[in-house]
Short mmCIF file of C-alpha atoms in Angstrom, two decimals:
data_model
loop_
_atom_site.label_atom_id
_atom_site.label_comp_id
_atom_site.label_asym_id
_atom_site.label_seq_id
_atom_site.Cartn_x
_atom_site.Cartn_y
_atom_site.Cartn_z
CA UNK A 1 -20.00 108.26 -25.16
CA UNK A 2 -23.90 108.03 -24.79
CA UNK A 3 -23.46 104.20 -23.89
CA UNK A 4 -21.12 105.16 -20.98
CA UNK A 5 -23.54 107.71 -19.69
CA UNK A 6 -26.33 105.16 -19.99
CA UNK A 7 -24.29 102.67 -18.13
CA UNK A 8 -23.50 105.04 -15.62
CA UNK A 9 -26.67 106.14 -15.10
CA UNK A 10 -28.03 102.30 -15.33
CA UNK A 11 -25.67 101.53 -12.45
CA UNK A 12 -26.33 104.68 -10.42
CA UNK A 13 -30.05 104.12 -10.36
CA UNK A 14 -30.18 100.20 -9.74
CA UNK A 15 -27.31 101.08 -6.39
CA UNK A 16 -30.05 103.34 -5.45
CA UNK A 17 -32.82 101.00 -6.11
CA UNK A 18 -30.44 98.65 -4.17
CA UNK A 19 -30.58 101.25 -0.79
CA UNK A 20 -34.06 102.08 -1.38
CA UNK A 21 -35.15 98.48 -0.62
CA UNK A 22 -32.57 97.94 1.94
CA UNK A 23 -33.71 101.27 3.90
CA UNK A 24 -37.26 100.15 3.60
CA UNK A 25 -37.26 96.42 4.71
CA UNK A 26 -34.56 97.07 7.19
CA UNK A 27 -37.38 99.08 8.82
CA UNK A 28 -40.00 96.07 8.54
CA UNK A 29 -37.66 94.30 10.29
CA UNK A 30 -36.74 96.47 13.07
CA UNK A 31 -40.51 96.88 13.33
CA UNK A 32 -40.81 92.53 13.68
CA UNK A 33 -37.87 92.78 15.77
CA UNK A 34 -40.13 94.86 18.53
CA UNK A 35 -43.18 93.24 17.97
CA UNK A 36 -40.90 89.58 18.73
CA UNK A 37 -39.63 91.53 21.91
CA UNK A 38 -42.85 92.54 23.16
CA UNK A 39 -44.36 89.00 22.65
CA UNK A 40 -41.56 87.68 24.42
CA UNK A 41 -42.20 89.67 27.46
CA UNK A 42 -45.43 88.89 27.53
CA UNK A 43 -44.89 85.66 27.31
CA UNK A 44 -42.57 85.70 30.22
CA UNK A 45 -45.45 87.82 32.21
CA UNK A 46 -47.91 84.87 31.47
CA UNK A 47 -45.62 82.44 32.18
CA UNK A 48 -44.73 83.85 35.69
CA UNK A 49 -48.40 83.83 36.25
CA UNK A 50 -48.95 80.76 35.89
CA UNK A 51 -46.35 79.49 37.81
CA UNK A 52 -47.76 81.61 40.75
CA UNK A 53 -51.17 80.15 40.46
CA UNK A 54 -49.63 76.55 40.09
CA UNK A 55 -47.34 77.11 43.33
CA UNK A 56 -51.04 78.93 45.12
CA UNK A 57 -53.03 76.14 44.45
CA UNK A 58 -50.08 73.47 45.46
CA UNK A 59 -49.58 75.03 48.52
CA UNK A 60 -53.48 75.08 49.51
CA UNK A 61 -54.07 71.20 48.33
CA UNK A 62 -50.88 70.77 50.68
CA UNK A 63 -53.35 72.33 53.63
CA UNK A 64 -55.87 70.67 52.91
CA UNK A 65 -56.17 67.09 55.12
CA UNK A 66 -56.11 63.93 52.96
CA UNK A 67 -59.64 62.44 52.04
CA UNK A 68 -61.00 59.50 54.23
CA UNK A 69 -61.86 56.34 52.08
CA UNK A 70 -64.68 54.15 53.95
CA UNK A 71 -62.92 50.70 53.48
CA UNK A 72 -65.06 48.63 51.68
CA UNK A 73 -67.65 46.19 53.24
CA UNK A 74 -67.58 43.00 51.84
CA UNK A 75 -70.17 41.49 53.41
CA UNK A 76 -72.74 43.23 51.18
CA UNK A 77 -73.49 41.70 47.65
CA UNK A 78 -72.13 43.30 44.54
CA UNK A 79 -74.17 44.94 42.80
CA UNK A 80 -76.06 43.35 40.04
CA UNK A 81 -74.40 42.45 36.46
CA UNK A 82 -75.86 43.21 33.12
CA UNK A 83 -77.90 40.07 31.61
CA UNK A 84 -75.65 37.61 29.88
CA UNK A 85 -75.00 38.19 26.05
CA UNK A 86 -78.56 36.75 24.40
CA UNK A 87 -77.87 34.25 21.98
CA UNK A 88 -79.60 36.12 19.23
CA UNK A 89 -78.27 38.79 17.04
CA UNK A 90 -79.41 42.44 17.60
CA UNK A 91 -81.43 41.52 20.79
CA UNK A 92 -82.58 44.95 22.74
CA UNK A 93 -81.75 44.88 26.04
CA UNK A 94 -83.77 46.67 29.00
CA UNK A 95 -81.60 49.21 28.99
CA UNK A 96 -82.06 50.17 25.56
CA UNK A 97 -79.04 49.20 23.54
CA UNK A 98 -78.44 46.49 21.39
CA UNK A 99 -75.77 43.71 22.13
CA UNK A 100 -73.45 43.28 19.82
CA UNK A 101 -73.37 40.79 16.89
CA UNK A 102 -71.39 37.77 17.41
CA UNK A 103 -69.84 36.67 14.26
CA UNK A 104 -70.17 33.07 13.78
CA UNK A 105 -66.96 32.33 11.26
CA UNK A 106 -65.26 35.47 12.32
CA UNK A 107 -63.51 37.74 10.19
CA UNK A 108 -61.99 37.43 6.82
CA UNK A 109 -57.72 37.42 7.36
CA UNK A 110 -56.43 40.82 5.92
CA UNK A 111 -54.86 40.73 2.71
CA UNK A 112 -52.82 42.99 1.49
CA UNK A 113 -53.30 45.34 -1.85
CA UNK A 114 -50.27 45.44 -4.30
#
């Protein structure tokens, strides 16, 4: 008889454990549930916002007249090229930088690792 009320009371207190929990995350998640509505909304508010702006500035670039390219004169010389690659390595140039190393046999071919 003592094992029955045992088991009873065993089963009575884990279905209430069970509704305890239940009770208490189903209110986390109603809680989430809001929080994922309001984000939402405000999502949608930002959204809208920016899709004003974007149409404002559209429409005022649509005002505005196109931009007048001088065509270009050809008679005039072009302007003046950097000094030919030096023949020696790691030569300073007026400007400052180095040119870069020419590498006489080139590169090793790439081989794979097994």
């Amino acid at each position: 008889m003592v094992y029955l009320y045992a088991t009873i009371a065993g089963a009575t207190l884990l279905a209430c454990g069970w509704f305890a929990s239940a009770w208490v995350y189903q209110r986390k998640i109603d809680v989430l549930g809001l929080q994922l509505r309001v984000m939402r909304q405000t999502a949608t508010a930002h959204a809208d916002q920016a899709r004003r702006q974007i149409g404002q500035l559209q429409a005022e670039l649509a005002t505005r007249p196109a931009p007048v390219r001088p065509d270009p004169d050809l008679s005039t010389d072009p302007p003046p090229r950097r000094r030919p690659a030096a023949p020696d390595r790691f030569v300073v140039l007026e400007d400052g930088f180095a040119q870069t190393a020419i590498v006489a046999d080139g590169f090793a071919p790439t081989q794979l690792m097994r």
